[in-house]
Coordinates of C-alpha atoms and ligand atoms in Angstrom, one line a residue:
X1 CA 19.6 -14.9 -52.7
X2 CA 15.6 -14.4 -52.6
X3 CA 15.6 -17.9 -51.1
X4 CA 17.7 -17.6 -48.3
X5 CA 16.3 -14.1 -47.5
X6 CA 13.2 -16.2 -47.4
X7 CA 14.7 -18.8 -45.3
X8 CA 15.9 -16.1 -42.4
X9 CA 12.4 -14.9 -42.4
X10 CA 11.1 -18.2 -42.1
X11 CA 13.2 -18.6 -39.4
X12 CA 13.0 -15.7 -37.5
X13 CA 8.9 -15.9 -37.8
X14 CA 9.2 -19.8 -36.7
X15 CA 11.8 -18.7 -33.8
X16 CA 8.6 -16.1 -32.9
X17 CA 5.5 -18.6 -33.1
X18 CA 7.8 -20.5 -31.1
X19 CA 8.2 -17.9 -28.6
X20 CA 4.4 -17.4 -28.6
X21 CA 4.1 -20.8 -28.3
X22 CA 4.3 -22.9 -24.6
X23 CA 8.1 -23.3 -24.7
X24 CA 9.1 -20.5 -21.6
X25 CA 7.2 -22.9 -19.4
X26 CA 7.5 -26.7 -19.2
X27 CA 4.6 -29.1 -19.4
X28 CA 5.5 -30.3 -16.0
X29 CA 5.8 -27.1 -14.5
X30 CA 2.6 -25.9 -16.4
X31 CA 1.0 -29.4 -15.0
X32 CA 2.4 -28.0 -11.5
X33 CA 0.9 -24.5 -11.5
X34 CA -2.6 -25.9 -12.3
X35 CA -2.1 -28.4 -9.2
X36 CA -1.2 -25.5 -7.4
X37 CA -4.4 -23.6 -8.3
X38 CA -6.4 -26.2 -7.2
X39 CA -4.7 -26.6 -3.9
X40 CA -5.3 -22.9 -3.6
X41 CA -9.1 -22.5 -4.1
X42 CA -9.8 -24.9 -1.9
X43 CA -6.9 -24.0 1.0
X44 CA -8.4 -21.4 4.0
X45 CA -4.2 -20.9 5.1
X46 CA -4.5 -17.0 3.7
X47 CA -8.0 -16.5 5.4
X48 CA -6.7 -17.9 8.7
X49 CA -3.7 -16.2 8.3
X50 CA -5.3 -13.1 8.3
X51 CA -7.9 -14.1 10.9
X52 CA -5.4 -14.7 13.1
X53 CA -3.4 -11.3 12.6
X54 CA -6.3 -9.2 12.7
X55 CA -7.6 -11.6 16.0
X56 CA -4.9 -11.5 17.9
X57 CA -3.0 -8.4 17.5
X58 CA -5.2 -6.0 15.8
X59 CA -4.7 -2.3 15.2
X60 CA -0.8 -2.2 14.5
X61 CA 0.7 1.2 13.8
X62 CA 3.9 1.6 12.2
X63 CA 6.3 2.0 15.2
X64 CA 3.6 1.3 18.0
X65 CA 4.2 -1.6 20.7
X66 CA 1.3 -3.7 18.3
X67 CA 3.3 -3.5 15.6
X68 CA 6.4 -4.8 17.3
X69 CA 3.9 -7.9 18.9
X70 CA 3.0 -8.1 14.7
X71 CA 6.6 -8.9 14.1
X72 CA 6.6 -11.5 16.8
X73 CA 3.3 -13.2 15.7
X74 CA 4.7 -12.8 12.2
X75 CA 7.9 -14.8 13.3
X76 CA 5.6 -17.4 15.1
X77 CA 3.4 -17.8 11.7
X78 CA 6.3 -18.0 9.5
X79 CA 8.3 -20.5 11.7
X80 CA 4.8 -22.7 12.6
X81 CA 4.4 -22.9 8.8
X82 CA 8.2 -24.4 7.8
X83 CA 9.6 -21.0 6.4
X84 CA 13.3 -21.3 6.4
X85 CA 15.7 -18.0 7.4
X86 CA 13.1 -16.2 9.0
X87 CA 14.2 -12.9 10.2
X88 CA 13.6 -9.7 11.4
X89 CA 15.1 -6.5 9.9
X90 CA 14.5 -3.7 12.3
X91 CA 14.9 -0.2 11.7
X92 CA 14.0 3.0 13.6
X93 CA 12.1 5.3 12.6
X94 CA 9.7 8.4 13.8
X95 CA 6.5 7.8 15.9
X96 CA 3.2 10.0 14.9
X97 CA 1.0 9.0 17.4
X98 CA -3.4 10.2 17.1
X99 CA -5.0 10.4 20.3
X100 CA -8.6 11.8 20.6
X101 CA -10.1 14.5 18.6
X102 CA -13.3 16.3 18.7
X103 CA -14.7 18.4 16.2
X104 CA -18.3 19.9 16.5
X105 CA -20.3 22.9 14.8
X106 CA -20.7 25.7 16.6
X107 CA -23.0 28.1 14.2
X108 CA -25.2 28.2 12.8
X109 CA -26.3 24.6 13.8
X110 CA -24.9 23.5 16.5
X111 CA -23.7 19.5 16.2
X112 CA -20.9 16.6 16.6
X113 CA -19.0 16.0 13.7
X114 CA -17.2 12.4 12.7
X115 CA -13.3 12.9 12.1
X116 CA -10.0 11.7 12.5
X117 CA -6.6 13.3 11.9
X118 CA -4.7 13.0 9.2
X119 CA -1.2 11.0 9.7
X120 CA 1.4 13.7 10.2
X121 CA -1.1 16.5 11.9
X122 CA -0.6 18.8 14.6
X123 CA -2.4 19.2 17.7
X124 CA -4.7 22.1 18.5
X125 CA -3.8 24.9 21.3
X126 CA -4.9 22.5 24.5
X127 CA -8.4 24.2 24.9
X128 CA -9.1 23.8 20.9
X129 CA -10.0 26.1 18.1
X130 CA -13.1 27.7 17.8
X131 CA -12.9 28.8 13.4
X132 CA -14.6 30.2 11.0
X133 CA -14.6 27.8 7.8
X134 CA -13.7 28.6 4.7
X135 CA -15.2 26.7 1.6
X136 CA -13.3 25.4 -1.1
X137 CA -14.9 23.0 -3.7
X138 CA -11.7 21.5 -4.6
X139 CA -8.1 21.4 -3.8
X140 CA -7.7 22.8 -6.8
X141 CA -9.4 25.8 -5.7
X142 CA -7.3 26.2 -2.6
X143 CA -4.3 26.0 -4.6
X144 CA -5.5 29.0 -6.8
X145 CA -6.5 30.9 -4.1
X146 CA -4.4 34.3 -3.8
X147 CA -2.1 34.1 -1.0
X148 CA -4.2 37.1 0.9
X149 CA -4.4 36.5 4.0
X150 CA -8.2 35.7 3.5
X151 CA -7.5 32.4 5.6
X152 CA -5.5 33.8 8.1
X153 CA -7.1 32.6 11.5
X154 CA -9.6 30.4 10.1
X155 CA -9.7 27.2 9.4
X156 CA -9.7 25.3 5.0
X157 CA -12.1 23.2 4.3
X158 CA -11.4 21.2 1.0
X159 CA -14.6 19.1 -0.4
X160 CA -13.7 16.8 -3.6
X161 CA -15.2 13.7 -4.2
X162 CA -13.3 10.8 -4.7
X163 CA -14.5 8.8 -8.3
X164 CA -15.0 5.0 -7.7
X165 CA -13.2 2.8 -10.3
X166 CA -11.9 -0.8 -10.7
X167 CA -8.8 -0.2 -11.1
X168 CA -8.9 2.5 -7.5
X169 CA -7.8 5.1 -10.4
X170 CA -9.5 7.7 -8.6
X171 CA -7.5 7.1 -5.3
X172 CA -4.4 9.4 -6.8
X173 CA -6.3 12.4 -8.1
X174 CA -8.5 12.8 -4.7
X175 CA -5.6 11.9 -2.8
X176 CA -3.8 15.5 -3.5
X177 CA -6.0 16.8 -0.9
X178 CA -5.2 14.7 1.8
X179 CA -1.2 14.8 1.0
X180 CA -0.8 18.9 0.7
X181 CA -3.9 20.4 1.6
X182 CA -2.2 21.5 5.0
X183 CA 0.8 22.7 3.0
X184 CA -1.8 24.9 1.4
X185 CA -3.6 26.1 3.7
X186 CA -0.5 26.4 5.8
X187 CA 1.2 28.9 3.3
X188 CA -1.9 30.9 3.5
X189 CA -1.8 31.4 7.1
X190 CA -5.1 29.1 7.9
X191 CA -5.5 27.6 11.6
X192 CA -5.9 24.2 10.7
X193 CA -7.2 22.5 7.4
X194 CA -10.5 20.2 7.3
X195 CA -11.1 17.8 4.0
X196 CA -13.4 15.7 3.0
X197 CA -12.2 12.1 3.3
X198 CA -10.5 10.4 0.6
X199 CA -12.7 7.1 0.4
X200 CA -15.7 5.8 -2.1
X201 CA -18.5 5.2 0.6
X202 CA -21.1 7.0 2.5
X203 CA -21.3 5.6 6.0
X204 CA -20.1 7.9 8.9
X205 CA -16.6 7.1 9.1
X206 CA -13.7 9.0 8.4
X207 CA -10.9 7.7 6.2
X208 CA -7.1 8.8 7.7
X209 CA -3.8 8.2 5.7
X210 CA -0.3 10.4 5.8
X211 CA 0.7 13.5 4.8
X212 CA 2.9 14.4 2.4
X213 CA 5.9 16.7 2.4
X214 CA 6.8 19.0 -0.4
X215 CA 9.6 17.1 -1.1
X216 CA 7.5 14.2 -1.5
X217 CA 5.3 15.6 -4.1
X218 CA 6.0 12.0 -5.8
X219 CA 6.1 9.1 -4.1
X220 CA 8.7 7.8 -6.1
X221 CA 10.8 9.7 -4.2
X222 CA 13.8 7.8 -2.6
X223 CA 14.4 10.3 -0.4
X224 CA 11.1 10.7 0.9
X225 CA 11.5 9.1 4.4
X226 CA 14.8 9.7 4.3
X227 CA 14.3 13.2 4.7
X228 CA 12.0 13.3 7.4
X229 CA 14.4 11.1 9.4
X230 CA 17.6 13.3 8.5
X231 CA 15.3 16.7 9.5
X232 CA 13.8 15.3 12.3
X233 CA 17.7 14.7 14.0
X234 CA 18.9 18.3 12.6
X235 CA 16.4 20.1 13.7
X236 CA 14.5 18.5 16.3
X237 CA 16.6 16.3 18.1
X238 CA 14.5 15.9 21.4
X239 CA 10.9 15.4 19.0
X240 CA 8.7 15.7 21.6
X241 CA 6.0 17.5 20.3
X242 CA 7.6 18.7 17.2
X243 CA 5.4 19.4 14.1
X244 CA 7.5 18.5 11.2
X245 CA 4.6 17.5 8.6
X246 CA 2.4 20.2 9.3
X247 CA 2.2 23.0 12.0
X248 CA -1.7 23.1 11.5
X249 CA -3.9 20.0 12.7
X250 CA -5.2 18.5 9.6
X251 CA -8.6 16.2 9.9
X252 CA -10.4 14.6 7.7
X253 CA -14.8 14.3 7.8
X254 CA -16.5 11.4 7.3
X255 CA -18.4 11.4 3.4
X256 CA -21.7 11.7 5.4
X257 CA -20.3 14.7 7.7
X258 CA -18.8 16.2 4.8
X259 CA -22.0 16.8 2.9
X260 CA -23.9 18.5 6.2
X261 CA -21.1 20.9 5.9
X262 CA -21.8 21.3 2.1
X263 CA -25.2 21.8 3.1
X264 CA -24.6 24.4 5.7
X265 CA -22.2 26.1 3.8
X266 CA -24.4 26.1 0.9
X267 CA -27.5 27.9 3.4
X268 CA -25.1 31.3 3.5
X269 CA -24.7 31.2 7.0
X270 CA -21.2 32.0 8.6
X271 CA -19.8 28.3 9.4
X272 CA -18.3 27.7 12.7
X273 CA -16.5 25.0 14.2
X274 CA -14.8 23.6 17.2
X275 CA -11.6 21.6 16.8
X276 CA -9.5 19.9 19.1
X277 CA -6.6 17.5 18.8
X278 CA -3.7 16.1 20.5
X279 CA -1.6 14.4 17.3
X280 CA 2.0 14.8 17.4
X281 CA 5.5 13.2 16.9
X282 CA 6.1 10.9 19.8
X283 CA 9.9 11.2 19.6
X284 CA 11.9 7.2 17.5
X285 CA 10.5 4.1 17.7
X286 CA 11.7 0.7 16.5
X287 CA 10.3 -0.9 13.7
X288 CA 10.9 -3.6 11.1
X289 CA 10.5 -6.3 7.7
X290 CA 9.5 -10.2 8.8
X291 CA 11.1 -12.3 6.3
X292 CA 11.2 -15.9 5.5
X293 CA 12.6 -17.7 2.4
X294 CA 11.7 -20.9 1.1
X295 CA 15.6 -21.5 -0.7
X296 CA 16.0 -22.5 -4.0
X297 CA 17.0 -26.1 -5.2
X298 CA 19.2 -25.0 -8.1
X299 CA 19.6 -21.5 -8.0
X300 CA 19.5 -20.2 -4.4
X301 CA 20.8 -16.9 -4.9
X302 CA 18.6 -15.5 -7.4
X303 CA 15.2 -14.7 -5.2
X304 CA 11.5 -13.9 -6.3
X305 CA 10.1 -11.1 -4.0
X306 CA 6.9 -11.5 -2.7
X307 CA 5.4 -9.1 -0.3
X308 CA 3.0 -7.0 1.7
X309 CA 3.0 -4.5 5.0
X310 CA 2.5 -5.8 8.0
X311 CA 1.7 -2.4 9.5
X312 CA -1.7 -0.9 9.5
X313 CA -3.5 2.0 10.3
X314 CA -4.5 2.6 14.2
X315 CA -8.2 2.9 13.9
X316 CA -9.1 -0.5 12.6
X317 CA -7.4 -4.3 12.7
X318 CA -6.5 -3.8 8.9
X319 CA -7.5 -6.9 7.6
X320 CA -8.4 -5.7 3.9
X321 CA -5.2 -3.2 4.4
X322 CA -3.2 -5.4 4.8
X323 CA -3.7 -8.3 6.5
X324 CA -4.9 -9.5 3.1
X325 CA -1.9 -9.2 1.4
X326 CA -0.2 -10.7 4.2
X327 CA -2.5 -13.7 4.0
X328 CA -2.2 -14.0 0.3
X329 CA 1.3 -14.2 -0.3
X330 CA 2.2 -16.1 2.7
X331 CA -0.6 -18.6 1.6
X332 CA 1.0 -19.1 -1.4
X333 CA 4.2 -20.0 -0.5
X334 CA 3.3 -22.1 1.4
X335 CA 1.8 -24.0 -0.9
X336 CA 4.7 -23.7 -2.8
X337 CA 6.8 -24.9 -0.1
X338 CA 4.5 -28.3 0.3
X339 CA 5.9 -29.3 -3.0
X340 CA 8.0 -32.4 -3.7
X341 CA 10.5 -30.3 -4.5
X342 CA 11.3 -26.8 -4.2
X343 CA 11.5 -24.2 -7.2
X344 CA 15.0 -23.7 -8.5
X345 CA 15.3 -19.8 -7.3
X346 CA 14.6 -18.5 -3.6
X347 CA 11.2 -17.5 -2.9
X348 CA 11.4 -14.4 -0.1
X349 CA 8.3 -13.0 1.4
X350 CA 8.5 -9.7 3.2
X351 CA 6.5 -8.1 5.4
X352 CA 7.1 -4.9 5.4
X353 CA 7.0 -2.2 8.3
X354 CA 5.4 1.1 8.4
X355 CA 3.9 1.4 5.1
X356 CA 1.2 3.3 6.1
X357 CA 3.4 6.0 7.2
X358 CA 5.4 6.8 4.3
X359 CA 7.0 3.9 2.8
X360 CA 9.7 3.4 5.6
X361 CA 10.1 -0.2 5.9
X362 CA 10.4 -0.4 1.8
X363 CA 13.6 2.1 1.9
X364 CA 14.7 0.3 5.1
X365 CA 14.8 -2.6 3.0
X366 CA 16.3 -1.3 0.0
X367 CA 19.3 0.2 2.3
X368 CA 20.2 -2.8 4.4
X369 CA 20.1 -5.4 1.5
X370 CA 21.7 -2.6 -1.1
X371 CA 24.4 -5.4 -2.1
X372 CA 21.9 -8.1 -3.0
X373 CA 19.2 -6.2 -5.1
X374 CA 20.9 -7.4 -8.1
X375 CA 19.6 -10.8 -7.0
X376 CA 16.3 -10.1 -7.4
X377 CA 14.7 -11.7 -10.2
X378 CA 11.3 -10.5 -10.3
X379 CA 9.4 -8.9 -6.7
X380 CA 5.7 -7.9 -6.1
X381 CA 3.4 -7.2 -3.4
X382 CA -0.2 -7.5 -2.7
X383 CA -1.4 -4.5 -1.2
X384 CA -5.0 -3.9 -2.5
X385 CA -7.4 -5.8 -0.1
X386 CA -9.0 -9.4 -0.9
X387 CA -10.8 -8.4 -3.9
X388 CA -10.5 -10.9 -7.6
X389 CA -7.9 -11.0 -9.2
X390 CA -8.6 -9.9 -13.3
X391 CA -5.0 -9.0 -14.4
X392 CA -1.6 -9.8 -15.0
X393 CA 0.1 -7.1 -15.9
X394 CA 4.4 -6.7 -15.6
X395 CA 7.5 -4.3 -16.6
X396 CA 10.4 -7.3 -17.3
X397 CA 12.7 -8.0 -20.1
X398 CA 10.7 -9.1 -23.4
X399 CA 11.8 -12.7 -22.6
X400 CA 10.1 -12.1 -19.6
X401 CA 7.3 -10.9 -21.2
X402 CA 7.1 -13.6 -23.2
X403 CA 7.1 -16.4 -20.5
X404 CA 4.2 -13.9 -18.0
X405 CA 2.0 -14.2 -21.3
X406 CA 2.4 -18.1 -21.5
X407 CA 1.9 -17.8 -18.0
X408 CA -1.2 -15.3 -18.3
X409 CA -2.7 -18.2 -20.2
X410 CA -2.5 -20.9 -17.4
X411 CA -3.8 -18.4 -15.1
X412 CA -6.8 -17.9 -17.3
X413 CA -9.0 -20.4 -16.2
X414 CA -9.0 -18.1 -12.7
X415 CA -10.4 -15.2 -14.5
X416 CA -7.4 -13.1 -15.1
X417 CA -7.0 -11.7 -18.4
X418 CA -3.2 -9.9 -19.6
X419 CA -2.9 -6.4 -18.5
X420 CA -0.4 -3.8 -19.2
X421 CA 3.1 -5.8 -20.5
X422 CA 4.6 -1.7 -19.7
X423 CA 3.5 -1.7 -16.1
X424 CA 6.5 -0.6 -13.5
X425 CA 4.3 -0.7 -10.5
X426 CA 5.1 -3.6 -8.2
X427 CA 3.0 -2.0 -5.1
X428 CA 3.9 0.4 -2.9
X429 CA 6.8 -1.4 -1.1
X430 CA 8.0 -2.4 -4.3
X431 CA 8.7 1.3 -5.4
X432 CA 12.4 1.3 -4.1
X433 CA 13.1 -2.0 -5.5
X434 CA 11.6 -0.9 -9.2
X435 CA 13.9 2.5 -9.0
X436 CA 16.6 0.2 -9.5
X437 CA 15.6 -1.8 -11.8
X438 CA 13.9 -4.7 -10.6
X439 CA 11.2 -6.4 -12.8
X440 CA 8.0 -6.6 -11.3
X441 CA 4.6 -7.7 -12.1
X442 CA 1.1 -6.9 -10.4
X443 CA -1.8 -9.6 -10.2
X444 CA -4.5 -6.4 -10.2
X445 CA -7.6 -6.8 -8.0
X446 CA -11.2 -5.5 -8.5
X447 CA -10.8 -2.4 -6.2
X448 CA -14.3 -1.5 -7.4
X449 CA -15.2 -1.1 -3.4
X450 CA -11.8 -1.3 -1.8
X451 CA -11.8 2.3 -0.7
X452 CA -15.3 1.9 0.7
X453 CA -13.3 0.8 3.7
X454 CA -9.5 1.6 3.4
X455 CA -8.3 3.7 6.4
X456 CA -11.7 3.5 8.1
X457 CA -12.3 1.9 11.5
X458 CA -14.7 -0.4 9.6
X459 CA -11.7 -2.2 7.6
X460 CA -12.2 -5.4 9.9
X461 CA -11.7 -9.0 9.1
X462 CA -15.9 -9.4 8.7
X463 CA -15.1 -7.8 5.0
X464 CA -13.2 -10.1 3.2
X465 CA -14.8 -13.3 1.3
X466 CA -12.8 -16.3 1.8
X467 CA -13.7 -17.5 -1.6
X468 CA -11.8 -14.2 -3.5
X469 CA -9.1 -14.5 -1.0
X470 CA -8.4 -17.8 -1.5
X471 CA -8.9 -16.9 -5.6
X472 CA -5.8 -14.7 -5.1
X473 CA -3.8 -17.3 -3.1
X474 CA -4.3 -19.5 -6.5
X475 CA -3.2 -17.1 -8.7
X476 CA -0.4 -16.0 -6.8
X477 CA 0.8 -19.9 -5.9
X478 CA 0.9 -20.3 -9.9
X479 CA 2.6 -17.0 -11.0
X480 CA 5.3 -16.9 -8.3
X481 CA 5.9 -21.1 -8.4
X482 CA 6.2 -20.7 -12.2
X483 CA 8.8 -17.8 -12.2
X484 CA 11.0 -19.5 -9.3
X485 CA 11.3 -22.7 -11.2
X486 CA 12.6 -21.1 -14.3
X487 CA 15.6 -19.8 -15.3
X488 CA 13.5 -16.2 -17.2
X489 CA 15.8 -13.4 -17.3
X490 CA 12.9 -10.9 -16.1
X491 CA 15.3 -8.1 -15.8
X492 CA 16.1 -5.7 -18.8
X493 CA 19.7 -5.9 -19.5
X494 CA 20.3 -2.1 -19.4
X495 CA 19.5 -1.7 -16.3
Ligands
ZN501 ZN1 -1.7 -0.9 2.1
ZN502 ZN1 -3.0 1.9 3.5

């Protein structure tokens, strides 16, 4: 009895050392991956790839006439580099559209300020405002703030720092501000709302991103564009000019600007200043996801999702956000694609649409392929600029688990260490996907300076170094060839 008791525990310990050991991965697919790691440091596909996006279309707002001539340079890329199935998957959606703004101080020292609107804002009365500011050190503090009329007229100004950090962990805290600061400031009857940008650097340039809604309080929120959509048609139905984000214009300073209003505020003197702005809903547009497959050998229904957004913000050509991504996933397929043979599953990239402003080419996606999300093996997106690579980290069945640490160990030699085995976050456009219970995995970037220039007009091609670009294209050429040519069941079975 003792002896086969010891026997089973032999067996189940051998059965884990096995595990633990390289059995998930073949030598010759291993052997594969490392050729593929080569190929990628030395390959400049990604950086041209994002050269030529950020070259020769640009700035390429979700729903603007650039980002429809992204889709067509998209389709060109794709088709020029072999892709098979490439597609386009439009959807409409609602235009927010910038235009100029000025914003100056009037007393007590009179000067031009650096700003930009925040996605979703209203315009000012034609002729502008001319407020009264009042000071709040933190959203926080605007949130506490009795509801007492004290802002009525005048205009919130919210001033917390954003904390830099590898990881960008400081990007969700400080972003509170720039999602429901309006809403705030809104409730308490203020003219328009004023923050200090959400960004890590201190040159003059203001840092933009959406609005949120309060029904969007997370962003996990599958009905979050959704809802806009469904309220825009019910209750504005002709959208010109409607303010459904925010009836307040809502602007955010440059770091630089935002501590000379510190300091003026801080003198004791009644603050001043002169906004104008013409932001509003522009009425539907047409967007859409560029896709492209490379189809499996064996396996062609079960697909690994690779992604990033094609869309970026207006002010700048995007190129760390997100023509990087765009560059880096492509790239790797590709590589994948020059291969003697292909991998047993499908390997789709998608690009989505209109990230920027609010997710709405990821929920297009996940309603017009509802039917085949079950085929999904494993999906991910690089969405973090062109920074290293340091970590693996992935939410997947344990076998899956298993087989991403024996593939953690190939990837090593790049730098990347294991990260989080728990981790649900696939990026941004993978949110929908991960709701229903799609495995995903995240090759994690040093952010360390990525919101030095995200949302800024300085977020230009110049930025990213073609040797950490191409770093990424490696690891992401050995990760995604390795998990196409198995057979892994990533997904957890009770989902
Ligand atoms: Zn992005
Ligand atoms: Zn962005």
């Amino acid at each position: 009895m003792l002896i086969r008791i010891a026997t089973a525990a032999c067996l189940v310990l051998s059965a884990n050392a096995a595990a633990q050991d390289a059995n998930l991965i073949s030598a010759d697919a291993a052997d594969t991956a490392r050729e593929l790691m080569e190929q990628g440091l030395e390959s400049d596909t990604g950086y041209e790839i994002v050269r030529s996006l950020t070259t020769e279309v640009g700035p390429r707002l979700g729903g603007s006439e650039q980002e429809a001539r992204a889709r067509d340079w998209a389709v060109q890329m794709f088709t020029g580099l072999g892709f098979e199935n490439v597609r386009i998957e439009p959807f409409e959606m609602p235009y927010w559209d910038r235009g100029d703004i000025e914003l100056r101080v009037v007393e007590p020292f009179p000067q031009n300020l650096i700003a930009s609107a925040l996605g979703g804002s209203a315009a000012t009365p034609q002729n502008g405002l001319e407020r009264e500011i009042v000071f709040f050190e933190s959203f926080d503090a605007l949130r506490d703030a009795p509801d007492d009329g004290s802002l009525e007229g005048r205009i919130a100004y919210v001033n917390d720092r954003m904390i830099s950090a590898q990881t960008g962990a400081g990007y969700g805290p400080a972003n509170e501000k720039r999602r429901f600061a309006w809403l705030e400031a809104e409730a308490r009857g203020a003219a328009a709302v004023i923050i200090r940008s959400v960004g890590t650097d201190s040159h003059r340039f203001p840092h933009t991103g959406m609005m949120s809604t309060p029904s969007a309080s997370s962003v996990a929120s599958d009905t979050h564009s959704q809802a806009v959509i469904d309220y825009l048609n019910s209750e504005h139905p002709d959208f010109n000019e409607t303010r459904i984000w925010s009836s307040i214009p809502a602007v955010a300073v440059s770091a630089p600007d935002a501590d000379q209003i510190e300091r003026i505020h801080s003198s004791g003197e009644t603050l001043t200043v002169h906004l104008s702005a013409v932001a509003g809903w522009r009425g539907m547009r047409q967007s859409g996801n560029v896709i492209a497959e490379i189809p499996g050998r064996e396996l062609p229904d079960e697909v690994v999702l690779i992604g990033a957004h094609l869309d970026s913000w207006d002010e700048a050509t995007g190129a760390v956000d997100d023509g990087a991504g765009v560059g880096i996933v492509t790239g790797a397929a590709h590589l994948i694609s020059q291969l003697p043979r292909a991998p047993r599953r499908t390997i789709r990239v998608v690009l989505f649409g209109a990230e920027e402003v609010g997710l709405l080419g990821a929920f297009a996606y996940a309603q017009q392929n509802a039917d085949e999300i079950e085929n999904i093996v494993l999906a991910s997106e690089s969405d973090f600029g062109a920074g290293r690579v340091w970590s693996l980290t992935s939410g997947t069945s344990e076998e899956g688990t298993a087989f991403l640490d024996e593939a953690q160990r190939i990837i090593a030699p790049l730098g990347i260490i294991r990260g989080d085995r728990a981790n649900r976050g696939g990026g941004p456009d993978i949110i929908p996907l991960a709701m229903q219970g799609v495995p995903v995995f995240r090759l994690t970037q040093d952010g360390t300076d990525y919101f030095d220039l995200h949302h800024t007009p300085d977020d230009t091609f110049d930025k990213i170094d073609p040797d950490e670009l191409a770093q990424n294209v490696a690891a992401w050429a050995a990760i995604v060839w390795l998990a196409a040519d198995s057979n892994v069941e990533f997904r957890t079975q009770d989902e």
